[in-house]
mmCIF file with all atom_site columns, C-alpha atoms in Angstrom:
data_model
loop_
_atom_site.group_PDB
_atom_site.id
_atom_site.type_symbol
_atom_site.label_atom_id
_atom_site.label_alt_id
_atom_site.label_comp_id
_atom_site.label_asym_id
_atom_site.label_entity_id
_atom_site.label_seq_id
_atom_site.pdbx_PDB_ins_code
_atom_site.Cartn_x
_atom_site.Cartn_y
_atom_site.Cartn_z
_atom_site.occupancy
_atom_site.B_iso_or_equiv
_atom_site.pdbx_formal_charge
_atom_site.auth_seq_id
_atom_site.auth_comp_id
_atom_site.auth_asym_id
_atom_site.auth_atom_id
_atom_site.pdbx_PDB_model_num
ATOM 1   C CA . GLN A 1 1   ? 0.002   0.000  0.001   1.00 63.00 ? 1   GLN A CA 1
ATOM 2   C CA . LYS A 1 2   ? 1.577   3.234  -1.173  1.00 71.00 ? 2   LYS A CA 1
ATOM 3   C CA . GLU A 1 3   ? 1.086   5.955  1.417   1.00 87.00 ? 3   GLU A CA 1
ATOM 4   C CA . VAL A 1 4   ? 2.125   9.540  1.871   1.00 92.00 ? 4   VAL A CA 1
ATOM 5   C CA . GLU A 1 5   ? 1.821   10.892 5.400   1.00 93.00 ? 5   GLU A CA 1
ATOM 6   C CA . GLN A 1 6   ? 1.559   14.512 6.469   1.00 93.00 ? 6   GLN A CA 1
ATOM 7   C CA . ASN A 1 7   ? 0.722   16.199 9.741   1.00 85.00 ? 7   ASN A CA 1
ATOM 8   C CA . SER A 1 8   ? -2.727  17.662 9.135   1.00 80.00 ? 8   SER A CA 1
ATOM 9   C CA . GLY A 1 9   ? -2.037  20.710 11.288  1.00 81.00 ? 9   GLY A CA 1
ATOM 10  C CA . PRO A 1 10  ? -3.130  23.398 11.489  1.00 90.00 ? 10  PRO A CA 1
ATOM 11  C CA . LEU A 1 11  ? 0.369   24.815 11.574  1.00 95.00 ? 11  LEU A CA 1
ATOM 12  C CA . SER A 1 12  ? 0.378   28.439 12.690  1.00 96.00 ? 12  SER A CA 1
ATOM 13  C CA . VAL A 1 13  ? 3.392   30.679 12.163  1.00 96.00 ? 13  VAL A CA 1
ATOM 14  C CA . PRO A 1 14  ? 3.784   34.450 12.572  1.00 97.00 ? 14  PRO A CA 1
ATOM 15  C CA . GLU A 1 15  ? 4.289   36.593 9.503   1.00 97.00 ? 15  GLU A CA 1
ATOM 16  C CA . GLY A 1 16  ? 7.953   36.707 8.511   1.00 97.00 ? 16  GLY A CA 1
ATOM 17  C CA . ALA A 1 17  ? 8.821   33.380 10.155  1.00 97.00 ? 17  ALA A CA 1
ATOM 18  C CA . ILE A 1 18  ? 9.905   30.146 8.472   1.00 97.00 ? 18  ILE A CA 1
ATOM 19  C CA . ALA A 1 19  ? 7.151   27.574 7.972   1.00 97.00 ? 19  ALA A CA 1
ATOM 20  C CA . SER A 1 20  ? 8.332   23.955 7.871   1.00 96.00 ? 20  SER A CA 1
ATOM 21  C CA . LEU A 1 21  ? 6.084   21.323 6.335   1.00 97.00 ? 21  LEU A CA 1
ATOM 22  C CA . ASN A 1 22  ? 6.975   17.649 6.484   1.00 96.00 ? 22  ASN A CA 1
ATOM 23  C CA . CYS A 1 23  ? 6.007   14.532 4.570   1.00 95.00 ? 23  CYS A CA 1
ATOM 24  C CA . THR A 1 24  ? 7.006   10.858 4.676   1.00 96.00 ? 24  THR A CA 1
ATOM 25  C CA . TYR A 1 25  ? 6.294   8.195  2.078   1.00 93.00 ? 25  TYR A CA 1
ATOM 26  C CA . SER A 1 26  ? 6.147   4.434  2.262   1.00 90.00 ? 26  SER A CA 1
ATOM 27  C CA . ASP A 1 27  ? 7.037   3.309  -1.267  1.00 85.00 ? 27  ASP A CA 1
ATOM 28  C CA . ARG A 1 28  ? 10.806  3.149  -1.774  1.00 85.00 ? 28  ARG A CA 1
ATOM 29  C CA . GLY A 1 29  ? 10.130  3.060  -5.511  1.00 82.00 ? 29  GLY A CA 1
ATOM 30  C CA . SER A 1 30  ? 8.980   6.671  -5.381  1.00 84.00 ? 30  SER A CA 1
ATOM 31  C CA . GLN A 1 31  ? 11.231  8.809  -7.538  1.00 83.00 ? 31  GLN A CA 1
ATOM 32  C CA . SER A 1 32  ? 9.560   12.174 -7.898  1.00 88.00 ? 32  SER A CA 1
ATOM 33  C CA . PHE A 1 33  ? 7.975   14.393 -5.303  1.00 93.00 ? 33  PHE A CA 1
ATOM 34  C CA . PHE A 1 34  ? 5.727   17.385 -5.563  1.00 94.00 ? 34  PHE A CA 1
ATOM 35  C CA . TRP A 1 35  ? 4.334   20.052 -3.298  1.00 96.00 ? 35  TRP A CA 1
ATOM 36  C CA . TYR A 1 36  ? 0.974   21.498 -4.243  1.00 96.00 ? 36  TYR A CA 1
ATOM 37  C CA . ARG A 1 37  ? -0.712  24.462 -2.605  1.00 97.00 ? 37  ARG A CA 1
ATOM 38  C CA . GLN A 1 38  ? -4.497  24.528 -2.344  1.00 96.00 ? 38  GLN A CA 1
ATOM 39  C CA . TYR A 1 39  ? -6.402  27.591 -1.253  1.00 96.00 ? 39  TYR A CA 1
ATOM 40  C CA . SER A 1 40  ? -9.845  27.015 0.221   1.00 93.00 ? 40  SER A CA 1
ATOM 41  C CA . GLY A 1 41  ? -12.353 26.317 -2.531  1.00 91.00 ? 41  GLY A CA 1
ATOM 42  C CA . LYS A 1 42  ? -9.681  26.245 -5.222  1.00 94.00 ? 42  LYS A CA 1
ATOM 43  C CA . SER A 1 43  ? -7.786  23.569 -7.119  1.00 95.00 ? 43  SER A CA 1
ATOM 44  C CA . PRO A 1 44  ? -4.283  22.351 -6.236  1.00 95.00 ? 44  PRO A CA 1
ATOM 45  C CA . GLU A 1 45  ? -1.438  24.242 -7.918  1.00 94.00 ? 45  GLU A CA 1
ATOM 46  C CA . LEU A 1 46  ? 2.143   23.019 -8.150  1.00 93.00 ? 46  LEU A CA 1
ATOM 47  C CA . ILE A 1 47  ? 4.712   25.060 -6.248  1.00 94.00 ? 47  ILE A CA 1
ATOM 48  C CA . MET A 1 48  ? 7.730   22.753 -6.141  1.00 93.00 ? 48  MET A CA 1
ATOM 49  C CA . SER A 1 49  ? 8.974   19.478 -7.550  1.00 92.00 ? 49  SER A CA 1
ATOM 50  C CA . ILE A 1 50  ? 12.079  17.581 -6.435  1.00 94.00 ? 50  ILE A CA 1
ATOM 51  C CA . TYR A 1 51  ? 13.670  14.441 -7.799  1.00 90.00 ? 51  TYR A CA 1
ATOM 52  C CA . SER A 1 52  ? 17.161  14.213 -6.254  1.00 92.00 ? 52  SER A CA 1
ATOM 53  C CA . ASN A 1 53  ? 18.402  14.049 -2.700  1.00 95.00 ? 53  ASN A CA 1
ATOM 54  C CA . GLY A 1 54  ? 19.236  17.422 -1.215  1.00 95.00 ? 54  GLY A CA 1
ATOM 55  C CA . ASP A 1 55  ? 17.716  20.873 -1.394  1.00 96.00 ? 55  ASP A CA 1
ATOM 56  C CA . LYS A 1 56  ? 16.006  22.711 -4.219  1.00 96.00 ? 56  LYS A CA 1
ATOM 57  C CA . GLU A 1 57  ? 15.302  26.399 -3.851  1.00 96.00 ? 57  GLU A CA 1
ATOM 58  C CA . ASP A 1 58  ? 12.796  28.557 -5.717  1.00 95.00 ? 58  ASP A CA 1
ATOM 59  C CA . GLY A 1 59  ? 12.334  32.036 -4.316  1.00 96.00 ? 59  GLY A CA 1
ATOM 60  C CA . ARG A 1 60  ? 11.044  31.782 -0.761  1.00 97.00 ? 60  ARG A CA 1
ATOM 61  C CA . PHE A 1 61  ? 10.433  28.047 -1.114  1.00 97.00 ? 61  PHE A CA 1
ATOM 62  C CA . THR A 1 62  ? 12.956  25.264 -0.463  1.00 97.00 ? 62  THR A CA 1
ATOM 63  C CA . ALA A 1 63  ? 12.121  21.608 -0.956  1.00 97.00 ? 63  ALA A CA 1
ATOM 64  C CA . GLN A 1 64  ? 14.290  18.995 0.754   1.00 97.00 ? 64  GLN A CA 1
ATOM 65  C CA . LEU A 1 65  ? 14.440  15.307 -0.117  1.00 96.00 ? 65  LEU A CA 1
ATOM 66  C CA . ASN A 1 66  ? 16.067  12.455 1.791   1.00 96.00 ? 66  ASN A CA 1
ATOM 67  C CA . LYS A 1 67  ? 15.346  9.172  0.009   1.00 93.00 ? 67  LYS A CA 1
ATOM 68  C CA . ALA A 1 68  ? 17.167  7.084  2.628   1.00 94.00 ? 68  ALA A CA 1
ATOM 69  C CA . SER A 1 69  ? 14.790  8.383  5.300   1.00 94.00 ? 69  SER A CA 1
ATOM 70  C CA . GLN A 1 70  ? 11.837  8.542  2.852   1.00 94.00 ? 70  GLN A CA 1
ATOM 71  C CA . TYR A 1 71  ? 11.274  12.114 3.876   1.00 95.00 ? 71  TYR A CA 1
ATOM 72  C CA . VAL A 1 72  ? 10.345  15.262 1.981   1.00 97.00 ? 72  VAL A CA 1
ATOM 73  C CA . SER A 1 73  ? 9.960   18.728 3.418   1.00 97.00 ? 73  SER A CA 1
ATOM 74  C CA . LEU A 1 74  ? 9.011   22.210 2.279   1.00 97.00 ? 74  LEU A CA 1
ATOM 75  C CA . LEU A 1 75  ? 10.361  25.332 3.906   1.00 97.00 ? 75  LEU A CA 1
ATOM 76  C CA . ILE A 1 76  ? 8.692   28.678 3.329   1.00 97.00 ? 76  ILE A CA 1
ATOM 77  C CA . ARG A 1 77  ? 10.872  31.623 4.317   1.00 97.00 ? 77  ARG A CA 1
ATOM 78  C CA . ASP A 1 78  ? 9.488   35.050 5.228   1.00 97.00 ? 78  ASP A CA 1
ATOM 79  C CA . SER A 1 79  ? 5.982   33.588 5.482   1.00 97.00 ? 79  SER A CA 1
ATOM 80  C CA . GLN A 1 80  ? 3.189   35.871 4.315   1.00 97.00 ? 80  GLN A CA 1
ATOM 81  C CA . PRO A 1 81  ? -0.540  35.774 5.123   1.00 97.00 ? 81  PRO A CA 1
ATOM 82  C CA . SER A 1 82  ? -1.064  34.909 1.446   1.00 96.00 ? 82  SER A CA 1
ATOM 83  C CA . ASP A 1 83  ? 0.802   31.632 2.084   1.00 97.00 ? 83  ASP A CA 1
ATOM 84  C CA . SER A 1 84  ? -2.105  30.495 4.282   1.00 97.00 ? 84  SER A CA 1
ATOM 85  C CA . ALA A 1 85  ? -3.419  27.409 2.497   1.00 96.00 ? 85  ALA A CA 1
ATOM 86  C CA . THR A 1 86  ? -3.354  23.623 2.614   1.00 95.00 ? 86  THR A CA 1
ATOM 87  C CA . TYR A 1 87  ? -0.111  22.130 1.322   1.00 97.00 ? 87  TYR A CA 1
ATOM 88  C CA . LEU A 1 88  ? -0.328  18.721 -0.335  1.00 96.00 ? 88  LEU A CA 1
ATOM 89  C CA . CYS A 1 89  ? 2.703   16.448 -0.654  1.00 96.00 ? 89  CYS A CA 1
ATOM 90  C CA . ALA A 1 90  ? 2.621   13.937 -3.516  1.00 93.00 ? 90  ALA A CA 1
ATOM 91  C CA . ALA A 1 91  ? 4.879   11.068 -4.570  1.00 91.00 ? 91  ALA A CA 1
ATOM 92  C CA . GLN A 1 92  ? 5.232   9.419  -7.957  1.00 85.00 ? 92  GLN A CA 1
ATOM 93  C CA . ILE A 1 93  ? 6.884   6.080  -8.671  1.00 70.00 ? 93  ILE A CA 1
ATOM 94  C CA . SER A 1 94  ? 8.798   5.355  -11.836 1.00 61.00 ? 94  SER A CA 1
ATOM 95  C CA . GLY A 1 95  ? 8.010   2.798  -14.475 1.00 57.00 ? 95  GLY A CA 1
ATOM 96  C CA . ALA A 1 96  ? 4.531   1.570  -15.190 1.00 56.00 ? 96  ALA A CA 1
ATOM 97  C CA . GLY A 1 97  ? 3.093   3.495  -12.288 1.00 53.00 ? 97  GLY A CA 1
ATOM 98  C CA . SER A 1 98  ? 4.654   6.783  -13.252 1.00 55.00 ? 98  SER A CA 1
ATOM 99  C CA . TYR A 1 99  ? 1.320   8.113  -14.445 1.00 67.00 ? 99  TYR A CA 1
ATOM 100 C CA . GLN A 1 100 ? 0.065   8.125  -10.879 1.00 78.00 ? 100 GLN A CA 1
ATOM 101 C CA . LEU A 1 101 ? 0.549   10.552 -7.988  1.00 84.00 ? 101 LEU A CA 1
ATOM 102 C CA . THR A 1 102 ? -0.192  9.512  -4.431  1.00 88.00 ? 102 THR A CA 1
ATOM 103 C CA . PHE A 1 103 ? -1.179  12.473 -2.288  1.00 92.00 ? 103 PHE A CA 1
ATOM 104 C CA . GLY A 1 104 ? -0.934  13.028 1.426   1.00 93.00 ? 104 GLY A CA 1
ATOM 105 C CA . LYS A 1 105 ? -3.907  14.425 3.303   1.00 92.00 ? 105 LYS A CA 1
ATOM 106 C CA . GLY A 1 106 ? -2.372  17.886 3.402   1.00 94.00 ? 106 GLY A CA 1
ATOM 107 C CA . THR A 1 107 ? -1.111  20.262 6.079   1.00 95.00 ? 107 THR A CA 1
ATOM 108 C CA . LYS A 1 108 ? -3.121  23.406 6.730   1.00 95.00 ? 108 LYS A CA 1
ATOM 109 C CA . LEU A 1 109 ? -0.841  26.418 7.217   1.00 96.00 ? 109 LEU A CA 1
ATOM 110 C CA . SER A 1 110 ? -1.994  29.649 8.828   1.00 96.00 ? 110 SER A CA 1
ATOM 111 C CA . VAL A 1 111 ? 0.307   32.669 8.717   1.00 97.00 ? 111 VAL A CA 1
ATOM 112 C CA . ILE A 1 112 ? -0.672  35.128 11.425  1.00 96.00 ? 112 ILE A CA 1
ATOM 113 C CA . PRO A 1 113 ? -0.184  38.835 10.571  1.00 94.00 ? 113 PRO A CA 1
ATOM 114 C CA . ASP B 2 1   ? -7.281  30.720 -21.897 1.00 63.00 ? 1   ASP B CA 1
ATOM 115 C CA . THR B 2 2   ? -8.231  28.142 -19.300 1.00 68.00 ? 2   THR B CA 1
ATOM 116 C CA . ALA B 2 3   ? -5.862  25.158 -19.498 1.00 92.00 ? 3   ALA B CA 1
ATOM 117 C CA . VAL B 2 4   ? -8.094  22.531 -17.838 1.00 96.00 ? 4   VAL B CA 1
ATOM 118 C CA . SER B 2 5   ? -11.793 23.300 -17.628 1.00 96.00 ? 5   SER B CA 1
ATOM 119 C CA . GLN B 2 6   ? -14.651 21.435 -16.016 1.00 97.00 ? 6   GLN B CA 1
ATOM 120 C CA . THR B 2 7   ? -18.405 21.750 -16.242 1.00 96.00 ? 7   THR B CA 1
ATOM 121 C CA . PRO B 2 8   ? -20.459 22.226 -14.239 1.00 97.00 ? 8   PRO B CA 1
ATOM 122 C CA . LYS B 2 9   ? -18.739 24.005 -11.349 1.00 96.00 ? 9   LYS B CA 1
ATOM 123 C CA . TYR B 2 10  ? -21.529 23.081 -8.947  1.00 97.00 ? 10  TYR B CA 1
ATOM 124 C CA . LEU B 2 11  ? -23.935 20.169 -9.142  1.00 97.00 ? 11  LEU B CA 1
ATOM 125 C CA . VAL B 2 12  ? -26.750 19.602 -6.665  1.00 97.00 ? 12  VAL B CA 1
ATOM 126 C CA . THR B 2 13  ? -28.914 16.556 -7.205  1.00 97.00 ? 13  THR B CA 1
ATOM 127 C CA . GLN B 2 14  ? -31.092 13.978 -5.512  1.00 97.00 ? 14  GLN B CA 1
ATOM 128 C CA . MET B 2 15  ? -30.049 10.483 -4.489  1.00 97.00 ? 15  MET B CA 1
ATOM 129 C CA . GLY B 2 16  ? -30.606 7.934  -7.219  1.00 97.00 ? 16  GLY B CA 1
ATOM 130 C CA . ASN B 2 17  ? -30.125 10.365 -10.104 1.00 97.00 ? 17  ASN B CA 1
ATOM 131 C CA . ASP B 2 18  ? -27.559 9.957  -12.885 1.00 97.00 ? 18  ASP B CA 1
ATOM 132 C CA . LYS B 2 19  ? -25.225 12.866 -13.646 1.00 97.00 ? 19  LYS B CA 1
ATOM 133 C CA . SER B 2 20  ? -22.176 13.658 -15.781 1.00 97.00 ? 20  SER B CA 1
ATOM 134 C CA . ILE B 2 21  ? -19.191 15.953 -15.312 1.00 98.00 ? 21  ILE B CA 1
ATOM 135 C CA . LYS B 2 22  ? -17.172 17.084 -18.305 1.00 97.00 ? 22  LYS B CA 1
ATOM 136 C CA . CYS B 2 23  ? -13.488 17.943 -18.550 1.00 97.00 ? 23  CYS B CA 1
ATOM 137 C CA . GLU B 2 24  ? -11.488 19.477 -21.374 1.00 97.00 ? 24  GLU B CA 1
ATOM 138 C CA . GLN B 2 25  ? -7.818  20.414 -21.603 1.00 96.00 ? 25  GLN B CA 1
ATOM 139 C CA . ASN B 2 26  ? -6.247  22.632 -24.262 1.00 95.00 ? 26  ASN B CA 1
ATOM 140 C CA . LEU B 2 27  ? -2.639  21.875 -23.302 1.00 92.00 ? 27  LEU B CA 1
ATOM 141 C CA . GLY B 2 28  ? -2.131  19.091 -25.830 1.00 92.00 ? 28  GLY B CA 1
ATOM 142 C CA . HIS B 2 29  ? -1.489  16.626 -22.997 1.00 91.00 ? 29  HIS B CA 1
ATOM 143 C CA . ASP B 2 30  ? -1.731  12.855 -23.465 1.00 89.00 ? 30  ASP B CA 1
ATOM 144 C CA . THR B 2 31  ? -2.870  11.872 -19.996 1.00 89.00 ? 31  THR B CA 1
ATOM 145 C CA . MET B 2 32  ? -5.961  12.903 -18.047 1.00 91.00 ? 32  MET B CA 1
ATOM 146 C CA . TYR B 2 33  ? -7.197  12.061 -14.566 1.00 92.00 ? 33  TYR B CA 1
ATOM 147 C CA . TRP B 2 34  ? -10.216 12.171 -12.311 1.00 94.00 ? 34  TRP B CA 1
ATOM 148 C CA . TYR B 2 35  ? -9.661  12.741 -8.586  1.00 94.00 ? 35  TYR B CA 1
ATOM 149 C CA . LYS B 2 36  ? -12.147 12.829 -5.720  1.00 95.00 ? 36  LYS B CA 1
ATOM 150 C CA . GLN B 2 37  ? -11.531 15.167 -2.769  1.00 95.00 ? 37  GLN B CA 1
ATOM 151 C CA . ASP B 2 38  ? -13.676 14.418 0.236   1.00 90.00 ? 38  ASP B CA 1
ATOM 152 C CA . SER B 2 39  ? -14.732 16.714 3.073   1.00 85.00 ? 39  SER B CA 1
ATOM 153 C CA . LYS B 2 40  ? -11.449 16.044 4.872   1.00 81.00 ? 40  LYS B CA 1
ATOM 154 C CA . LYS B 2 41  ? -9.564  17.344 1.837   1.00 81.00 ? 41  LYS B CA 1
ATOM 155 C CA . PHE B 2 42  ? -8.064  13.946 0.970   1.00 87.00 ? 42  PHE B CA 1
ATOM 156 C CA . LEU B 2 43  ? -7.335  13.911 -2.765  1.00 90.00 ? 43  LEU B CA 1
ATOM 157 C CA . LYS B 2 44  ? -7.636  10.421 -4.182  1.00 90.00 ? 44  LYS B CA 1
ATOM 158 C CA . ILE B 2 45  ? -7.161  9.270  -7.754  1.00 89.00 ? 45  ILE B CA 1
ATOM 159 C CA . MET B 2 46  ? -10.094 7.517  -9.416  1.00 91.00 ? 46  MET B CA 1
ATOM 160 C CA . PHE B 2 47  ? -9.195  7.040  -13.079 1.00 89.00 ? 47  PHE B CA 1
ATOM 161 C CA . SER B 2 48  ? -6.571  7.927  -15.628 1.00 87.00 ? 48  SER B CA 1
ATOM 162 C CA . TYR B 2 49  ? -6.584  7.826  -19.416 1.00 87.00 ? 49  TYR B CA 1
ATOM 163 C CA . ASN B 2 50  ? -3.583  8.020  -21.727 1.00 84.00 ? 50  ASN B CA 1
ATOM 164 C CA . ASN B 2 51  ? -4.374  8.715  -25.381 1.00 83.00 ? 51  ASN B CA 1
ATOM 165 C CA . LYS B 2 52  ? -7.987  7.676  -24.798 1.00 82.00 ? 52  LYS B CA 1
ATOM 166 C CA . GLU B 2 53  ? -7.019  4.385  -23.122 1.00 83.00 ? 53  GLU B CA 1
ATOM 167 C CA . LEU B 2 54  ? -7.839  3.595  -19.503 1.00 84.00 ? 54  LEU B CA 1
ATOM 168 C CA . ILE B 2 55  ? -4.567  3.077  -17.598 1.00 79.00 ? 55  ILE B CA 1
ATOM 169 C CA . ILE B 2 56  ? -5.570  3.580  -13.978 1.00 77.00 ? 56  ILE B CA 1
ATOM 170 C CA . ASN B 2 57  ? -8.799  2.313  -12.510 1.00 76.00 ? 57  ASN B CA 1
ATOM 171 C CA . GLU B 2 58  ? -8.692  2.499  -8.747  1.00 77.00 ? 58  GLU B CA 1
ATOM 172 C CA . THR B 2 59  ? -11.165 0.811  -6.444  1.00 78.00 ? 59  THR B CA 1
ATOM 173 C CA . VAL B 2 60  ? -14.182 2.867  -7.373  1.00 87.00 ? 60  VAL B CA 1
ATOM 174 C CA . PRO B 2 61  ? -17.819 1.681  -7.480  1.00 90.00 ? 61  PRO B CA 1
ATOM 175 C CA . ASN B 2 62  ? -18.817 0.672  -10.980 1.00 91.00 ? 62  ASN B CA 1
ATOM 176 C CA . ARG B 2 63  ? -21.518 3.336  -10.806 1.00 95.00 ? 63  ARG B CA 1
ATOM 177 C CA . PHE B 2 64  ? -18.685 5.622  -11.903 1.00 95.00 ? 64  PHE B CA 1
ATOM 178 C CA . SER B 2 65  ? -17.822 5.343  -15.589 1.00 94.00 ? 65  SER B CA 1
ATOM 179 C CA . PRO B 2 66  ? -15.217 7.504  -17.309 1.00 93.00 ? 66  PRO B CA 1
ATOM 180 C CA . LYS B 2 67  ? -15.288 8.159  -21.029 1.00 93.00 ? 67  LYS B CA 1
ATOM 181 C CA . SER B 2 68  ? -12.638 9.731  -23.207 1.00 92.00 ? 68  SER B CA 1
ATOM 182 C CA . PRO B 2 69  ? -13.938 10.603 -26.678 1.00 91.00 ? 69  PRO B CA 1
ATOM 183 C CA . ASP B 2 70  ? -10.550 12.092 -27.606 1.00 91.00 ? 70  ASP B CA 1
ATOM 184 C CA . LYS B 2 71  ? -7.359  12.869 -25.749 1.00 89.00 ? 71  LYS B CA 1
ATOM 185 C CA . ALA B 2 72  ? -8.496  16.412 -24.930 1.00 94.00 ? 72  ALA B CA 1
ATOM 186 C CA . HIS B 2 73  ? -11.654 15.298 -23.143 1.00 95.00 ? 73  HIS B CA 1
ATOM 187 C CA . LEU B 2 74  ? -12.392 13.046 -20.196 1.00 95.00 ? 74  LEU B CA 1
ATOM 188 C CA . ASN B 2 75  ? -15.927 12.848 -18.875 1.00 96.00 ? 75  ASN B CA 1
ATOM 189 C CA . LEU B 2 76  ? -17.228 11.183 -15.730 1.00 96.00 ? 76  LEU B CA 1
ATOM 190 C CA . HIS B 2 77  ? -20.686 9.676  -15.572 1.00 97.00 ? 77  HIS B CA 1
ATOM 191 C CA . ILE B 2 78  ? -22.155 8.651  -12.242 1.00 96.00 ? 78  ILE B CA 1
ATOM 192 C CA . ASN B 2 79  ? -25.196 6.403  -11.988 1.00 96.00 ? 79  ASN B CA 1
ATOM 193 C CA . SER B 2 80  ? -27.546 6.038  -9.016  1.00 97.00 ? 80  SER B CA 1
ATOM 194 C CA . LEU B 2 81  ? -25.939 8.794  -6.983  1.00 97.00 ? 81  LEU B CA 1
ATOM 195 C CA . GLU B 2 82  ? -25.494 8.193  -3.243  1.00 96.00 ? 82  GLU B CA 1
ATOM 196 C CA . LEU B 2 83  ? -24.993 10.594 -0.328  1.00 96.00 ? 83  LEU B CA 1
ATOM 197 C CA . GLY B 2 84  ? -21.366 9.437  -0.016  1.00 94.00 ? 84  GLY B CA 1
ATOM 198 C CA . ASP B 2 85  ? -20.644 10.623 -3.542  1.00 96.00 ? 85  ASP B CA 1
ATOM 199 C CA . SER B 2 86  ? -20.817 14.220 -2.316  1.00 96.00 ? 86  SER B CA 1
ATOM 200 C CA . ALA B 2 87  ? -17.324 15.644 -2.811  1.00 96.00 ? 87  ALA B CA 1
ATOM 201 C CA . VAL B 2 88  ? -15.280 17.877 -5.072  1.00 97.00 ? 88  VAL B CA 1
ATOM 202 C CA . TYR B 2 89  ? -14.198 16.124 -8.261  1.00 97.00 ? 89  TYR B CA 1
ATOM 203 C CA . PHE B 2 90  ? -11.047 17.383 -9.950  1.00 97.00 ? 90  PHE B CA 1
ATOM 204 C CA . CYS B 2 91  ? -9.908  16.690 -13.460 1.00 97.00 ? 91  CYS B CA 1
ATOM 205 C CA . ALA B 2 92  ? -6.176  16.926 -14.199 1.00 94.00 ? 92  ALA B CA 1
ATOM 206 C CA . SER B 2 93  ? -3.885  16.429 -17.142 1.00 93.00 ? 93  SER B CA 1
ATOM 207 C CA . LYS B 2 94  ? -0.210  15.963 -17.879 1.00 90.00 ? 94  LYS B CA 1
ATOM 208 C CA . GLN B 2 95  ? 2.037   15.296 -20.824 1.00 86.00 ? 95  GLN B CA 1
ATOM 209 C CA . GLY B 2 96  ? 2.870   11.610 -21.071 1.00 71.00 ? 96  GLY B CA 1
ATOM 210 C CA . VAL B 2 97  ? 4.747   9.623  -18.461 1.00 64.00 ? 97  VAL B CA 1
ATOM 211 C CA . GLY B 2 98  ? 7.589   10.586 -16.235 1.00 63.00 ? 98  GLY B CA 1
ATOM 212 C CA . THR B 2 99  ? 7.952   13.568 -14.024 1.00 64.00 ? 99  THR B CA 1
ATOM 213 C CA . ASP B 2 100 ? 5.767   16.067 -15.829 1.00 73.00 ? 100 ASP B CA 1
ATOM 214 C CA . THR B 2 101 ? 3.526   18.265 -13.769 1.00 83.00 ? 101 THR B CA 1
ATOM 215 C CA . GLN B 2 102 ? -0.161  17.506 -13.410 1.00 89.00 ? 102 GLN B CA 1
ATOM 216 C CA . TYR B 2 103 ? -2.383  20.524 -13.987 1.00 92.00 ? 103 TYR B CA 1
ATOM 217 C CA . PHE B 2 104 ? -5.717  20.578 -12.210 1.00 95.00 ? 104 PHE B CA 1
ATOM 218 C CA . GLY B 2 105 ? -9.060  21.891 -13.333 1.00 96.00 ? 105 GLY B CA 1
ATOM 219 C CA . PRO B 2 106 ? -11.144 24.163 -11.062 1.00 96.00 ? 106 PRO B CA 1
ATOM 220 C CA . GLY B 2 107 ? -13.179 21.295 -9.639  1.00 96.00 ? 107 GLY B CA 1
ATOM 221 C CA . THR B 2 108 ? -16.843 20.328 -9.603  1.00 97.00 ? 108 THR B CA 1
ATOM 222 C CA . ARG B 2 109 ? -18.575 20.408 -6.224  1.00 97.00 ? 109 ARG B CA 1
ATOM 223 C CA . LEU B 2 110 ? -21.157 17.629 -6.206  1.00 97.00 ? 110 LEU B CA 1
ATOM 224 C CA . THR B 2 111 ? -23.805 17.648 -3.502  1.00 97.00 ? 111 THR B CA 1
ATOM 225 C CA . VAL B 2 112 ? -26.175 14.697 -3.262  1.00 97.00 ? 112 VAL B CA 1
ATOM 226 C CA . LEU B 2 113 ? -29.318 15.342 -1.212  1.00 96.00 ? 113 LEU B CA 1
#
């Protein structure tokens, strides 16, 4: 059973702080990992993808991947109230299953002004 | 131009009715998906089509039947609607296999009374 686990939150951080979102996955065959942001009543939108161990930075966002520990994280620096949303972690395996993403249940982030 | 569109946006219906949701993508993608997001925000894959062929068919009641008339369209027909079918249904698409990003439609909120 392929699973992606996230702490459902809510995670509250003050404006300007670093928000740290964590995700673990069960399938060692997972090769690609994605973070989606979903505002209330809206559809998920991709904010970061990561495929190799280590860090990947894009503006205020940094994704971290540790395949040995089966762990993915997303750091949001200088958090803004507009970052308040649910963040979905997703994993994709290679090969025949590479069409399919498995999503976690999401972590709700609240950035307090 | 909207990349992935769904109709209708809202659907309210009685138990036992049959309804359809339509999805169209203008991105030229080969692969399309239907996801169900329940009240707890868990996003779960239902079906996937690649070039009009069914490639993913998760454990979904056979009251749900997807149809892909061409690779730009994937429709979802639901027979004998039940209260538990109430959810937001998202269509998504991506280009082929591998690590390409999935793009989500705006969602259809189905309410079964």
